[in-house]
Amino acid sequence: MRQITKLDTYSILIVYVHHRLGFCLDLLELRKKEKRGKVIEDDPRYWDLLSSALSVGWLDIVVKMLRLHGSYQLDQLSNRELENGLVETVATLISKMPRLRPESGGKLGECYKSKPDFIKCWEKWRSQITKLDCSPFWIQCDNQQTVEGLRILLQILLGNTDSLCMATCYWIELYISHFLYIRPFTMGIESMYNLAQKCIQLKPQSNTHRLTGLMVGILEENTEVVLAECSREFGPWLVAHAIELLTAGSEQAEVLLHEERYNLGGISIVELHRLVYAQILSSHALTWQIAPIYLTSCMKQGMGLLENLLYRQSVQHNNVLLKNIEICRLYELDHISSNIMKIAGVYHWKHGHKGAGVFWLQQAQDSSCLDRIAQQLFDSVGQSISDESFKQWEGMIELLGSESKPAGGLEFLHKYRDFKKSLQKASGGKSTEIARQAVGSLMLLMKNPSTPQRFWLPLLYDSLKLINWKDCPLLGVSETNLLLNKLQDLSLAKLRPNYTEPSLPPDALSSIRLALATNLGRAILDE
């Protein structure tokens, strides 16, 4: 329990802030009285405040308050010389109090890094206080109230238990005063618990503060008591984080907290409290992204709960989705990330966000969904694949991309897009080279098995201008025969019940046959 000192310090600040606030208000009132010319040491609260501050080690405040004493006033120096000397001597002894710490940090007290030097100085300092306490000057001083107040301060410095008990208001203040004036050489937490119990008996509280049980449990080194107090009074956050404090330097606590327990489903106490806190974080929209930190540290059940948490997050909000994917990347949960992107892709596609749907499916590398989307595109283009029906899908086809090796309809749509672009360039009828490129695109479509039969006739009808090219035949004999064979296969396909007739002019088939026959003759003559 290396962090006890820090935790105790925080507890003291919280528990006794109201008492010290009243202390400061009394100080301000005394300062106002002193400014109005009244004798400050005649007020009983002056000495009470001095004793209270000194008992908890507030040396700076005590010295400053002592020097507000009336004997320091210029018109009193000659009349109250002995009284002033006693006050100054006590103030000097307080300011020279030995402290076992590296540096003063601007505070009063002489600091020593090594214990031998500290012990030597401490004994010398105590002997000076004892010598002053036995001095005959106390009898010669006329101001009895000052004498009594200063001697009480000396008894506090000497570690008089009765004086410390009278000066302190709460058991924790009495507890601290023991380490300042009675047990300054204490190292570690040995017998601290017994001392705490003694202080609680001497300074019982009418209303026990919720930090008291926790602090006593820490001093007792009772891990179970500390966990119970944290859980009862402070909730899951402190329980989840107190584990690190409890196991630091304690093998017994380490075993107790990390031991797998059958009654907890095979998990340890550490994992149980982390899971509880993670579940609380998971239930709020502003804290769910913190929960993975705790869930990933729970090896038994944490990863399953983390997977459920990530799947529960909404995919319709882009920021949440990106955060979800980033968490998967941080914890190397690639399979979960891929599934989340698939869910996002399907969601956006179904809700009309076609581009976003395709993007997330591509990120997930979901070829089956992309193929189904390609088939939908393929079916939506229409039987005639006219410019008007194709134009609305061209951007989507571009987004789907050809480098991902899509199957079936998508591959055909990409090739048809290239064919359309070449056909538009050749529509002017001026460049034979451009027309040959368009014919090349046509032949790629007709040879490719991914091109459905029901599109053969529309493709040839759109290419009539190329087949009837005036300058020279663009199709060779073998290419023309291939297209004629395609027409023959199409005639047989019409006999099938599932054949779909393309929406073309009635003379489309005869026009295509005539154009191919004419081109065949020209190609034979040309060759």
Tab-separated table of N, CA and C in Angstrom, residues 85 90 110 122 155 186 272 320 375 393 397 423 425 436 448 497:
chain	number	residue	atom	x	y	z
A	85	GLY	N	9.990	38.751	24.309
A	85	GLY	CA	11.072	37.781	24.154
A	85	GLY	C	10.591	36.348	24.220
A	90	VAL	N	9.405	31.283	21.304
A	90	VAL	CA	8.507	30.195	20.903
A	90	VAL	C	8.318	30.198	19.384
A	110	GLU	N	13.287	23.049	9.454
A	110	GLU	CA	14.579	22.659	8.897
A	110	GLU	C	14.485	21.224	8.396
A	122	TRP	N	16.593	16.638	15.956
A	122	TRP	CA	15.337	16.537	16.705
A	122	TRP	C	15.593	16.536	18.210
A	155	GLN	N	3.900	22.505	25.138
A	155	GLN	CA	3.484	21.142	25.452
A	155	GLN	C	3.088	20.384	24.179
A	186	THR	N	8.585	7.347	12.708
A	186	THR	CA	7.806	6.213	12.202
A	186	THR	C	8.052	6.007	10.711
A	272	LEU	N	-14.251	-8.914	-11.921
A	272	LEU	CA	-15.656	-8.632	-11.617
A	272	LEU	C	-15.906	-7.133	-11.498
A	320	VAL	N	-19.826	8.131	-34.802
A	320	VAL	CA	-19.862	6.940	-33.943
A	320	VAL	C	-19.262	5.746	-34.675
A	375	GLN	N	-25.724	-6.863	-59.301
A	375	GLN	CA	-26.844	-7.500	-59.989
A	375	GLN	C	-28.055	-6.582	-59.994
A	393	TRP	N	-26.939	5.366	-63.426
A	393	TRP	CA	-26.150	4.379	-62.670
A	393	TRP	C	-24.655	4.473	-62.946
A	397	ILE	N	-21.543	2.769	-60.796
A	397	ILE	CA	-20.649	1.777	-61.412
A	397	ILE	C	-19.196	2.210	-61.250
A	423	LEU	N	-18.212	4.689	-78.186
A	423	LEU	CA	-19.254	4.887	-79.191
A	423	LEU	C	-19.591	6.368	-79.335
A	425	LYS	N	-17.503	8.837	-78.825
A	425	LYS	CA	-16.406	9.480	-79.540
A	425	LYS	C	-16.481	9.211	-81.050
A	436	ARG	N	-12.582	2.146	-84.663
A	436	ARG	CA	-11.995	0.807	-84.430
A	436	ARG	C	-11.921	0.505	-82.921
A	448	ASN	N	-17.209	-11.866	-74.041
A	448	ASN	CA	-17.118	-12.114	-72.597
A	448	ASN	C	-18.320	-12.910	-72.108
A	497	PRO	N	-38.727	-20.569	-72.133
A	497	PRO	CA	-39.846	-19.839	-71.483
A	497	PRO	C	-39.402	-18.607	-70.702
